[in-house]
Short mmCIF file of C-alpha atoms in Angstrom, two decimals:
data_model
loop_
_atom_site.label_atom_id
_atom_site.label_comp_id
_atom_site.label_asym_id
_atom_site.label_seq_id
_atom_site.Cartn_x
_atom_site.Cartn_y
_atom_site.Cartn_z
CA MET A 67 -17.85 31.57 11.30
CA THR A 68 -14.95 31.79 14.03
CA TYR A 69 -14.20 28.84 12.52
CA VAL A 70 -13.96 28.74 9.12
CA ARG A 71 -12.52 32.30 9.73
CA LEU A 72 -9.86 29.45 11.30
CA LEU A 73 -10.24 26.56 8.78
CA TRP A 74 -8.98 29.39 6.41
CA ALA A 75 -6.53 30.47 8.27
CA PHE A 76 -4.78 26.80 9.04
CA PHE A 77 -5.87 26.16 5.43
CA ARG A 78 -3.84 29.59 4.02
CA VAL A 79 -0.07 29.12 6.67
CA SER A 80 -0.06 25.39 5.56
CA SER A 81 -0.21 25.99 1.77
CA MET A 82 2.82 28.83 2.20
CA ARG A 83 4.61 26.74 3.86
CA GLU A 84 4.98 23.62 0.89
CA ILE A 85 4.30 26.37 -1.55
CA GLN A 86 8.00 26.76 -1.03
CA TYR A 87 8.86 23.66 -2.19
CA ARG A 88 7.25 23.38 -5.98
CA THR A 89 9.29 20.62 -6.81
CA SER A 90 6.70 18.92 -4.97
CA PHE A 91 3.96 19.44 -6.97
CA ILE A 92 4.76 18.17 -9.83
CA MET A 93 6.90 15.18 -7.74
CA GLN A 94 3.03 14.25 -6.43
CA ALA A 95 1.44 14.98 -9.83
CA LEU A 96 4.31 12.59 -11.16
CA GLN A 97 3.03 10.05 -8.63
CA SER A 98 -0.85 10.66 -9.02
CA LEU A 99 -0.53 10.35 -12.70
CA ILE A 100 0.87 6.97 -12.10
CA GLY A 101 -1.89 5.68 -9.54
CA LEU A 102 -4.72 6.99 -12.04
CA GLY A 103 -2.76 5.08 -14.76
CA THR A 104 -2.89 1.83 -12.35
CA GLY A 105 -5.75 2.57 -11.06
CA LEU A 106 -7.30 1.99 -15.57
CA ALA A 107 -4.69 -0.06 -16.50
CA GLY A 108 -5.75 -2.44 -13.57
CA LEU A 109 -9.68 -1.72 -14.98
CA GLY A 110 -8.60 -2.36 -18.28
CA VAL A 111 -6.72 -6.00 -18.35
CA VAL A 112 -10.44 -6.99 -15.50
CA PHE A 113 -12.79 -5.67 -18.55
CA ALA A 114 -10.87 -7.11 -21.81
CA HIS A 115 -12.06 -9.86 -20.42
CA THR A 116 -15.23 -9.16 -18.85
CA SER A 117 -17.87 -6.76 -19.35
CA ASN A 118 -19.46 -7.25 -15.37
CA LEU A 119 -17.66 -7.23 -12.52
CA GLY A 120 -20.22 -8.20 -10.35
CA GLY A 121 -23.25 -6.15 -11.46
CA TRP A 122 -21.18 -3.34 -12.24
CA ARG A 123 -20.18 -2.03 -15.46
CA PRO A 124 -16.98 -0.17 -16.73
CA THR A 125 -18.47 3.59 -16.59
CA GLN A 126 -19.61 2.45 -13.13
CA LEU A 127 -15.94 0.84 -12.06
CA LEU A 128 -14.93 3.95 -13.46
CA ALA A 129 -17.22 6.13 -10.95
CA ILE A 130 -16.20 4.24 -8.49
CA LEU A 131 -12.15 5.03 -8.92
CA GLY A 132 -12.45 8.39 -9.29
CA VAL A 133 -14.80 9.11 -5.48
CA TYR A 134 -11.98 6.07 -4.99
CA PHE A 135 -9.25 8.11 -5.34
CA LEU A 136 -11.45 11.68 -4.60
CA VAL A 137 -12.17 10.26 -0.91
CA GLY A 138 -8.25 9.37 -0.78
CA GLY A 139 -7.51 12.30 -1.29
CA VAL A 140 -9.21 14.28 1.15
CA ILE A 141 -8.15 12.22 3.67
CA ASN A 142 -5.08 12.76 2.63
CA LEU A 143 -4.74 16.06 1.93
CA VAL A 144 -6.42 17.32 5.63
CA VAL A 145 -7.08 14.29 8.05
CA ARG A 146 -4.11 11.92 8.42
CA PRO A 147 -1.46 14.87 8.48
CA SER A 148 -3.47 16.20 11.11
CA MET A 149 -3.90 13.64 12.95
CA GLN A 150 -0.53 12.42 12.70
CA ARG A 151 0.77 15.64 13.79
CA PHE A 152 -1.34 15.49 17.14
CA MET A 153 -0.26 11.82 17.10
CA GLU A 154 3.01 13.04 17.09
CA ASP A 155 2.36 15.64 19.69
CA VAL A 156 0.72 13.52 22.39
CA ARG A 157 4.27 12.01 22.43
CA LEU A 158 6.59 14.97 22.19
CA GLY A 159 4.44 16.56 25.00
CA THR A 160 3.45 19.42 22.85
CA LEU A 161 0.02 18.63 22.65
CA ASP A 162 -0.65 21.37 25.93
CA PHE A 163 0.35 24.31 23.50
CA VAL A 164 -3.56 22.85 21.60
CA LEU A 165 -5.15 22.24 24.45
CA THR A 166 -4.47 26.26 26.08
CA LYS A 167 -5.96 27.55 22.86
CA PRO A 168 -8.79 29.62 23.72
CA ARG A 169 -11.10 26.79 20.92
CA ASP A 170 -12.72 24.03 20.94
CA SER A 171 -9.67 21.44 21.16
CA GLN A 172 -11.08 18.14 18.56
CA PHE A 173 -11.49 21.27 16.26
CA LEU A 174 -7.97 22.77 15.73
CA ILE A 175 -5.93 19.72 15.87
CA SER A 176 -8.78 17.97 13.29
CA VAL A 177 -7.70 20.72 10.41
CA ARG A 178 -3.92 21.88 12.05
CA GLU A 179 -1.76 20.60 9.55
CA VAL A 180 -2.94 20.75 5.36
CA GLN A 181 -1.01 19.20 2.92
CA ILE A 182 -2.02 20.99 -0.23
CA TRP A 183 -0.35 18.53 -3.13
CA LYS A 184 -2.83 16.12 -2.24
CA MET A 185 -5.48 18.52 -3.85
CA VAL A 186 -4.07 17.03 -7.57
CA ASP A 187 -5.74 14.08 -6.02
CA VAL A 188 -9.17 15.26 -5.11
CA LEU A 189 -8.26 16.79 -8.86
CA MET A 190 -8.23 14.15 -10.51
CA GLY A 191 -11.25 12.19 -8.83
CA THR A 192 -13.77 14.97 -9.95
CA VAL A 193 -12.55 14.62 -12.89
CA VAL A 194 -12.53 10.81 -13.47
CA LEU A 195 -16.10 11.48 -11.75
CA ALA A 196 -16.62 13.73 -14.03
CA LEU A 197 -15.78 11.52 -17.08
CA ALA A 198 -17.45 8.21 -15.85
CA VAL A 199 -20.55 10.81 -15.46
CA THR A 200 -21.39 11.49 -18.79
CA GLY A 201 -20.33 7.83 -20.49
CA LEU A 202 -23.09 6.60 -17.97
CA SER A 203 -25.74 4.71 -19.82
CA HIS A 204 -28.85 6.46 -17.94
CA SER A 205 -28.63 10.45 -17.52
CA VAL A 206 -27.84 11.94 -14.10
CA GLY A 207 -30.94 13.39 -12.39
CA PHE A 208 -31.69 15.57 -9.31
CA VAL A 209 -32.95 12.20 -7.30
CA GLN A 210 -28.60 10.59 -7.74
CA ALA A 211 -27.08 14.23 -7.34
CA THR A 212 -28.90 14.47 -4.53
CA GLY A 213 -28.09 10.64 -3.39
CA PHE A 214 -24.82 10.74 -3.91
CA ALA A 215 -23.38 14.15 -1.62
CA ALA A 216 -26.08 12.73 1.24
CA ALA A 217 -23.82 9.44 0.73
CA LEU A 218 -20.68 11.92 -0.33
CA LEU A 219 -20.84 13.07 3.00
CA ALA A 220 -22.12 9.93 5.58
CA GLY A 221 -18.58 9.01 4.29
CA ALA A 222 -16.63 11.82 4.77
CA ILE A 223 -18.27 11.90 8.52
CA ILE A 224 -17.64 7.61 8.20
CA VAL A 225 -14.02 8.34 7.54
CA TYR A 226 -13.50 11.06 10.00
CA SER A 227 -14.97 9.88 12.79
CA PHE A 228 -13.09 6.50 11.95
CA PHE A 229 -9.79 7.63 11.75
CA MET A 230 -10.08 10.94 15.16
CA ILE A 231 -11.06 7.38 17.55
CA LEU A 232 -7.72 5.40 16.14
CA ALA A 233 -6.47 8.56 16.55
CA THR A 234 -7.12 9.24 20.34
CA LEU A 235 -5.94 5.51 21.36
CA CYS A 236 -2.63 7.12 21.93
CA PHE A 237 -3.70 9.10 24.68
CA TRP A 238 -3.15 5.47 25.98
CA VAL A 239 -1.04 3.70 23.82
CA VAL A 240 1.24 6.02 22.53
CA ARG A 241 2.95 4.73 19.23
CA ALA A 242 -0.06 4.68 17.88
CA ASP A 243 0.25 5.72 14.18
CA ASN A 244 1.04 2.72 13.02
CA ILE A 245 -2.88 1.92 12.87
CA LEU A 246 -3.55 4.95 10.39
CA VAL A 247 -1.40 2.71 8.79
CA ILE A 248 -3.93 0.23 8.35
CA PHE A 249 -6.83 1.47 7.38
CA LEU A 250 -4.76 2.83 4.55
CA ALA A 251 -4.15 -0.73 3.72
CA VAL A 252 -7.79 -1.93 3.76
CA TYR A 253 -8.44 2.01 1.61
CA ASP A 254 -6.19 0.17 -1.63
CA ALA A 255 -9.11 -2.20 -1.08
CA GLY A 256 -12.04 0.22 -1.66
CA ARG A 257 -10.95 0.72 -5.49
CA TRP A 258 -13.55 -2.07 -5.98
CA PRO A 259 -17.22 -2.22 -5.77
CA VAL A 260 -17.02 -4.14 -1.76
CA THR A 261 -20.49 -5.90 -3.31
CA ILE A 262 -17.87 -8.83 -5.23
CA TYR A 263 -16.12 -9.83 -1.94
CA PRO A 264 -16.94 -12.80 -0.04
CA GLY A 265 -19.46 -12.85 3.70
CA ALA A 266 -16.38 -11.89 6.26
CA LEU A 267 -14.06 -10.01 3.71
CA ARG A 268 -17.35 -7.66 2.92
CA TYR A 269 -18.75 -7.24 6.43
CA THR A 270 -14.45 -5.84 7.70
CA LEU A 271 -14.79 -3.95 4.46
CA THR A 272 -18.19 -2.30 5.79
CA PHE A 273 -18.47 -1.68 9.34
CA LEU A 274 -14.70 -2.92 11.23
CA VAL A 275 -12.57 -0.74 8.57
CA PRO A 276 -16.12 2.09 6.75
CA VAL A 277 -13.75 1.74 3.24
CA ALA A 278 -17.94 0.47 1.82
CA PHE A 279 -19.84 3.54 3.26
CA ALA A 280 -16.12 5.74 1.52
CA VAL A 281 -16.09 4.71 -1.45
CA THR A 282 -18.90 2.19 -2.53
CA VAL A 283 -21.63 3.44 -0.89
CA PRO A 284 -21.30 7.29 -2.92
CA ALA A 285 -20.76 5.20 -5.55
CA GLU A 286 -23.70 3.19 -5.59
CA GLY A 287 -25.87 7.29 -5.09
CA ILE A 288 -24.31 8.49 -8.66
CA THR A 289 -24.89 5.36 -11.25
CA GLY A 290 -28.38 5.04 -9.56
CA ARG A 291 -28.13 1.90 -7.53
CA LEU A 292 -28.15 3.24 -4.50
CA SER A 293 -31.24 2.19 -2.46
CA GLY A 294 -32.88 4.36 0.48
CA GLY A 295 -32.29 2.10 3.20
CA THR A 296 -28.52 1.97 1.84
CA LEU A 297 -28.15 5.35 2.45
CA LEU A 298 -30.41 5.91 5.80
CA GLU A 299 -27.93 3.40 7.17
CA ALA A 300 -25.42 5.67 6.36
CA GLY A 301 -26.25 8.63 7.78
CA VAL A 302 -27.20 6.77 11.04
CA LEU A 303 -24.09 5.28 10.97
CA ALA A 304 -22.48 8.53 10.59
CA LEU A 305 -24.19 10.65 13.38
CA VAL A 306 -23.18 7.21 15.36
CA LEU A 307 -19.70 7.64 15.13
CA LEU A 308 -19.81 10.93 14.99
CA VAL A 309 -21.27 11.78 18.72
CA GLY A 310 -19.44 8.40 19.66
CA SER A 311 -15.68 9.96 18.34
CA ARG A 312 -16.94 13.74 19.79
CA TRP A 313 -17.93 11.49 23.58
CA PHE A 314 -14.80 9.61 23.08
CA TRP A 315 -12.49 12.49 22.29
CA THR A 316 -13.79 14.59 24.70
CA PHE A 317 -12.92 10.83 27.31
CA GLY A 318 -9.84 10.26 26.69
CA LEU A 319 -8.60 14.30 27.32
CA SER A 320 -9.79 14.51 30.74
CA ARG A 321 -7.08 11.14 31.67
CA TYR A 322 -4.41 12.44 29.45
CA THR A 323 -1.98 14.57 31.91
CA GLY A 324 0.08 16.76 29.76
CA ALA A 325 3.52 16.91 29.66
CA SER A 326 3.69 19.97 31.90
CA ALA A 327 0.96 18.81 34.30
CA MET B 159 33.77 -17.96 6.59
CA LYS B 160 33.28 -19.15 9.85
CA ARG B 161 33.93 -15.51 10.72
CA ARG B 162 30.99 -14.17 8.13
CA LEU B 163 28.53 -16.72 9.78
CA ALA B 164 29.00 -15.42 13.04
CA ILE B 165 28.49 -11.47 11.78
CA TRP B 166 25.42 -12.62 10.06
CA ARG B 167 24.12 -14.44 13.44
CA ALA B 168 23.89 -11.85 15.27
CA GLN B 169 22.82 -9.51 12.96
CA ALA B 170 19.88 -11.89 12.70
CA ARG B 171 19.20 -11.87 16.77
CA ASN B 172 19.42 -8.74 16.45
CA THR B 173 17.36 -7.62 13.71
CA LEU B 174 14.52 -9.70 15.57
CA ALA B 175 14.87 -8.20 18.76
CA ILE B 176 14.60 -5.96 16.55
CA GLN B 177 11.13 -6.68 15.05
CA LEU B 178 9.34 -7.92 17.76
CA GLN B 179 8.94 -4.96 19.48
CA TYR B 180 7.61 -3.46 17.20
CA ARG B 181 4.74 -6.03 16.74
CA ILE B 182 2.08 -3.75 15.64
CA SER B 183 3.81 -2.84 12.57
CA LEU B 184 4.12 -6.82 12.19
CA VAL B 185 0.55 -6.66 12.00
CA ILE B 186 0.12 -3.85 9.14
CA TRP B 187 3.45 -5.60 6.99
CA MET B 188 0.57 -8.78 7.41
CA ILE B 189 -2.94 -6.47 6.69
CA GLY B 190 -0.32 -5.64 3.49
CA LEU B 191 0.64 -8.63 2.85
CA VAL B 192 -1.80 -10.75 2.28
CA LEU B 193 -4.85 -7.92 1.33
CA SER B 194 -3.41 -7.61 -2.16
CA PRO B 195 -3.86 -10.80 -3.67
CA LEU B 196 -6.54 -11.84 -1.82
CA VAL B 197 -8.75 -8.82 -3.85
CA TYR B 198 -7.60 -9.41 -6.93
CA LEU B 199 -8.11 -13.40 -6.07
CA VAL B 200 -11.73 -12.28 -5.48
CA VAL B 201 -11.97 -9.09 -7.96
CA TRP B 202 -10.81 -12.60 -10.82
CA THR B 203 -13.33 -15.20 -9.29
CA THR B 204 -15.70 -12.99 -9.84
CA VAL B 205 -15.00 -12.79 -13.44
CA ALA B 206 -14.78 -16.40 -13.91
CA HIS B 207 -18.26 -16.31 -12.53
CA ALA B 208 -19.87 -14.12 -13.90
CA LYS B 209 -18.49 -16.45 -18.02
CA GLY B 210 -20.03 -18.97 -16.09
CA GLY B 211 -16.63 -21.59 -15.63
CA ASP B 212 -12.98 -19.70 -17.55
CA VAL B 213 -11.47 -16.46 -18.02
CA GLY B 214 -8.20 -17.79 -20.30
CA THR B 215 -6.89 -21.22 -18.99
CA TYR B 216 -7.83 -20.03 -15.19
CA SER B 217 -11.55 -20.90 -13.31
CA ALA B 218 -11.62 -20.02 -9.92
CA HIS B 219 -9.84 -22.87 -8.59
CA ASP B 220 -6.78 -22.52 -10.39
CA PHE B 221 -7.14 -18.42 -9.71
CA ALA B 222 -7.13 -19.79 -6.45
CA ALA B 223 -3.77 -21.46 -6.75
CA TYR B 224 -2.10 -18.86 -8.44
CA PHE B 225 -2.84 -16.38 -5.76
CA ILE B 226 -2.47 -17.97 -2.75
CA LEU B 227 1.12 -19.03 -4.24
CA LEU B 228 1.36 -15.47 -5.78
CA MET B 229 0.52 -14.29 -1.84
CA ILE B 230 3.72 -16.56 -0.58
CA VAL B 231 5.98 -16.05 -3.33
CA ASP B 232 5.30 -12.14 -3.24
CA HIS B 233 6.55 -12.31 0.58
CA ILE B 234 9.86 -14.73 0.51
CA THR B 235 11.01 -12.51 -2.19
CA PHE B 236 9.60 -8.55 -1.65
CA THR B 237 12.37 -6.46 -0.32
CA TRP B 238 11.98 -2.93 1.55
CA VAL B 239 15.69 -1.59 0.36
CA ILE B 240 14.01 0.92 -2.37
CA PHE B 241 11.29 2.85 0.34
CA ASN B 242 14.97 2.92 2.81
CA ALA B 243 16.98 4.46 0.52
CA ASP B 244 16.54 7.96 0.08
CA PHE B 245 16.24 7.97 4.03
CA ARG B 246 19.42 6.07 5.22
CA ILE B 247 21.74 8.12 2.02
CA ARG B 248 20.29 11.54 2.31
CA GLN B 249 20.23 11.32 6.01
CA GLY B 250 23.73 9.92 5.99
CA ALA B 251 22.62 6.81 7.56
CA LEU B 252 24.05 5.33 5.52
CA SER B 253 27.50 5.95 6.60
CA PRO B 254 27.67 4.08 10.24
CA LEU B 255 27.89 1.23 8.40
CA LEU B 256 29.98 2.52 5.99
CA LEU B 257 32.25 1.63 8.80
CA ARG B 258 31.79 -1.70 9.45
CA PRO B 259 34.41 -3.71 8.70
CA VAL B 260 31.49 -5.67 6.71
CA HIS B 261 30.24 -4.37 2.56
CA PRO B 262 26.68 -3.01 4.22
CA ILE B 263 24.63 -5.22 2.30
CA ASN B 264 25.11 -8.21 4.66
CA ALA B 265 23.10 -6.44 7.43
CA ASP B 266 20.15 -6.26 4.79
CA ILE B 267 20.62 -9.78 3.14
CA VAL B 268 20.34 -11.18 7.09
CA GLU B 269 17.59 -8.48 8.01
CA ASN B 270 15.63 -9.75 4.99
CA VAL B 271 16.32 -13.20 5.69
CA SER B 272 15.13 -13.21 9.13
CA PHE B 273 12.21 -10.88 8.57
CA LYS B 274 10.52 -13.41 5.77
CA LEU B 275 11.57 -16.56 8.30
CA LEU B 276 8.79 -14.65 10.83
CA MET B 277 6.58 -13.61 9.48
CA LEU B 278 5.84 -16.75 7.82
CA MET B 279 4.11 -17.90 10.76
CA VAL B 280 1.52 -15.17 10.33
CA ILE B 281 1.86 -15.80 6.16
CA LEU B 282 1.31 -19.79 6.24
CA PRO B 283 -2.07 -19.52 8.44
CA ALA B 284 -3.68 -16.76 6.49
CA ALA B 285 -2.35 -19.38 3.33
CA VAL B 286 -4.17 -22.02 5.57
CA VAL B 287 -6.92 -19.83 6.26
CA MET B 288 -7.54 -18.77 2.72
CA SER B 289 -7.04 -22.22 1.02
CA ILE B 290 -10.43 -23.55 2.93
CA ALA B 291 -12.53 -20.74 1.71
CA PHE B 292 -11.79 -20.47 -1.79
CA GLY B 293 -10.39 -24.45 -2.33
CA PRO B 294 -7.06 -24.06 -4.94
CA ARG B 295 -6.29 -27.03 -7.26
CA LEU B 296 -3.29 -27.21 -8.41
CA HIS B 297 -1.32 -30.29 -10.12
CA PRO B 298 2.56 -30.13 -10.96
CA ASP B 299 4.49 -32.78 -12.13
CA PRO B 300 7.28 -33.77 -9.48
CA TRP B 301 10.05 -32.68 -11.83
CA ALA B 302 8.26 -28.83 -11.62
CA VAL B 303 7.96 -29.71 -7.25
CA ILE B 304 11.54 -30.55 -7.32
CA ALA B 305 12.18 -26.99 -9.55
CA PHE B 306 10.10 -24.86 -7.65
CA PHE B 307 12.50 -24.46 -5.10
CA PRO B 308 15.49 -23.25 -6.99
CA ALA B 309 13.46 -21.35 -8.92
CA LEU B 310 11.86 -19.05 -5.69
CA LEU B 311 15.36 -19.38 -4.29
CA LEU B 312 16.75 -17.46 -7.49
CA ALA B 313 13.78 -15.69 -8.01
CA ALA B 314 14.58 -13.92 -4.01
CA VAL B 315 17.94 -13.30 -5.35
CA LEU B 316 16.51 -11.56 -8.44
CA ARG B 317 14.72 -9.56 -6.50
CA PHE B 318 17.28 -8.56 -3.75
CA THR B 319 19.85 -8.12 -6.18
CA VAL B 320 17.51 -6.08 -8.60
CA GLU B 321 16.15 -3.47 -6.24
CA TRP B 322 19.62 -3.32 -4.10
CA THR B 323 20.92 -2.33 -7.49
CA VAL B 324 17.68 0.54 -7.60
CA SER B 325 17.90 2.27 -4.26
CA LEU B 326 21.35 2.77 -4.88
CA ILE B 327 20.23 5.93 -7.45
CA SER B 328 19.18 7.26 -4.40
CA PHE B 329 22.98 8.44 -4.87
CA TRP B 330 22.32 10.38 -7.57
CA ILE B 331 18.53 11.12 -7.24
CA SER B 332 17.46 12.70 -3.48
CA ARG B 333 13.76 12.38 -3.78
CA MET B 334 13.03 8.99 -4.81
CA ALA B 335 8.77 8.80 -3.89
CA ALA B 336 8.07 8.96 -7.99
CA LEU B 337 10.73 7.37 -9.22
CA ASP B 338 9.64 4.40 -6.70
CA GLN B 339 6.46 4.53 -6.90
CA MET B 340 6.87 3.76 -11.05
CA TYR B 341 9.40 0.84 -9.58
CA TYR B 342 6.06 -0.87 -7.77
CA VAL B 343 3.55 -0.27 -10.74
CA LEU B 344 5.74 -2.22 -12.86
CA VAL B 345 5.98 -4.74 -10.29
CA LEU B 346 2.58 -5.47 -9.88
CA PHE B 347 1.31 -5.89 -13.37
CA LEU B 348 4.87 -6.89 -15.12
CA SER B 349 5.10 -10.00 -12.23
CA GLY B 350 1.64 -10.94 -12.15
CA GLN B 351 0.53 -9.48 -9.46
CA VAL B 352 -2.37 -8.60 -11.31
CA ALA B 353 -3.78 -11.07 -12.84
CA PRO B 354 -0.99 -13.96 -13.86
CA ILE B 355 0.42 -12.62 -16.88
CA SER B 356 -0.99 -14.85 -19.71
CA LEU B 357 -4.00 -12.94 -19.38
CA PHE B 358 -2.50 -10.22 -20.58
CA PRO B 359 -2.88 -7.92 -24.14
CA ALA B 360 0.50 -9.22 -26.22
CA PRO B 361 2.27 -6.66 -26.75
CA VAL B 362 2.83 -6.50 -22.22
CA GLN B 363 3.93 -10.36 -22.29
CA LEU B 364 6.33 -10.10 -24.40
CA ALA B 365 7.59 -7.86 -22.06
CA ALA B 366 7.22 -8.80 -19.00
CA ASN B 367 9.09 -11.99 -19.95
CA VAL B 368 11.98 -10.36 -21.35
CA LEU B 369 12.45 -7.37 -18.08
CA PRO B 370 13.56 -8.65 -15.35
CA PHE B 371 9.85 -9.15 -12.70
CA ARG B 372 7.35 -11.48 -14.31
CA TRP B 373 11.08 -13.90 -13.48
CA MET B 374 11.30 -12.47 -9.59
CA VAL B 375 7.51 -13.65 -8.37
CA ALA B 376 4.92 -15.12 -11.21
CA PHE B 377 7.44 -17.74 -12.34
CA PRO B 378 8.18 -20.30 -9.29
CA VAL B 379 4.53 -19.44 -9.28
CA GLU B 380 3.01 -20.47 -11.90
CA LEU B 381 5.52 -23.71 -12.21
CA LEU B 382 4.55 -24.65 -9.46
CA LEU B 383 0.83 -25.09 -11.09
CA GLY B 384 2.52 -27.06 -13.47
CA ARG B 385 1.85 -25.05 -16.35
CA VAL B 386 5.18 -24.19 -17.16
CA SER B 387 6.49 -26.72 -19.69
CA PRO B 388 9.78 -27.97 -19.52
CA HIS B 389 11.59 -26.70 -22.45
CA ASP B 390 9.73 -23.46 -20.81
CA ALA B 391 11.56 -23.90 -17.38
CA THR B 392 14.52 -24.18 -18.80
CA ILE B 393 14.28 -21.25 -20.89
CA GLY B 394 13.18 -19.55 -17.17
CA PHE B 395 15.53 -20.60 -15.90
CA ALA B 396 18.70 -19.01 -18.16
CA VAL B 397 16.47 -15.82 -18.33
CA LEU B 398 16.90 -15.65 -14.73
CA LEU B 399 20.15 -16.40 -14.37
CA ALA B 400 20.96 -14.05 -16.91
CA TRP B 401 19.55 -11.12 -14.86
CA LEU B 402 21.26 -12.32 -12.12
CA ALA B 403 24.41 -11.83 -14.50
CA VAL B 404 23.55 -8.49 -14.99
CA GLY B 405 21.88 -7.53 -12.25
CA LEU B 406 25.25 -8.25 -9.91
CA ALA B 407 27.37 -7.20 -12.20
CA ALA B 408 24.45 -3.50 -12.17
CA LEU B 409 25.39 -3.26 -8.10
CA ARG B 410 28.82 -3.21 -8.35
CA LEU B 411 29.58 -0.86 -10.57
CA THR B 412 27.07 1.10 -9.42
CA TRP B 413 27.77 0.85 -5.52
CA ARG B 414 31.16 2.24 -6.20
CA LEU B 415 29.76 4.74 -8.33
CA GLY B 416 27.60 6.06 -5.96
CA LEU B 417 30.12 5.83 -3.53
CA LYS B 418 32.67 8.87 -4.65
CA GLN B 419 29.21 10.42 -5.37
CA TYR B 420 28.07 10.22 -1.56
CA SER B 421 28.69 13.29 0.63
CA ALA B 422 25.70 12.89 3.64
CA VAL B 423 27.59 14.13 7.03
CA GLY B 424 30.28 11.56 7.88
CA ALA B 425 31.37 10.32 4.54
#
């Protein structure tokens, strides 16, 4: 309960800071719209020549695009800014201010920074997803909805833990902020279903950089092509990464000497 | 001229030393440069297979040749001046550059060229690996191979000129992010990075022919693929040179007007 209140407090403080810059909202909205236009135009060009991309139909790919914006929006809303601030804190020695607070430090560094204007991306992703769902040939029943929700949750946990592990590396490598950029560069490949990529590339996008679990698997859930096995895999991976990232964080923290120590 | 060369050499040494310091950034750049053409190559190969062979006039092997060449040409021609622009002007980082006895564009040119040469050592192996994986096929006439090199050089000069000019807009607009993105989208579609221009609907093709973007990237690629007739190649070079003339004039004008606007610390 305390943590929910803390979460809300961080959200409010960040929002208050950002609301000062209202032009940023218009800029962000404009950028999101351009991003959406680019995504749709890309789909348009491809589907002008075919009606089926590796077994995916246009509306199903629209669903992928929706999930892509939704998950990307959440990453840019809270995960990336928080992790960036954390890495900056390690570099500057200001992390001590977090460590001295009487709450779980991993929780604090994970939610400290919220860029509320990125909500536009989350919203836009939801709208695209909703449009795609109404256009699907089959109706989305309870099974698909649950599968989607479970896969999305697993995907979110996987992405968060992945970011967390990368960020924790900065206890050893001080200038590791670029590592986060790698994920974002590779994330771009997620706007297409990873099933179309050949062997090694698909493997990379599934396990090395878990774009598949972040986007393709939830989209498989909503389009009714998700198998129980894949969902189970996602669940297990989410659990393993979550526990692993927690362990790695504790381990890294025990090695951290701080600025004032 | 001798003095200019000495300046360029010093700047190149400096740039390489800085770049080699941040090796991880180089890896990130490589991923970015390789990933985008690779993704579209996979997408179009999938479409080609689904259609049982060809999309337009492109087979899966033609797509492989197209996107691998595109990767190399895009690498050689791209610049990052627009992304640095608003920082440079808003934060006043331009001021020390203005104090130098040579035009700031000199530093950018050398930085650009030396970074390209450095990265070519990573891009070329990536191209080899992709060639083994996807089996590209190209059959240019000998004249097209010869024409490719001046086309590539002019394309690089044109892209640099246009993007340097666009970057100068930050003299007037302090937040360039949205503008950057719009420019980037135009380049993405109209320079042939999403798909070969001939696969787009007719109005888009017309826009691509009239605007400068196609001539910055797709033109040299199509030339080396053997898809441009001598007649079209001549027109291509003419359009390229015309845009280059316009670009250079615009650059001079924008620079002069912008500098009067410039009011950062130290100006």
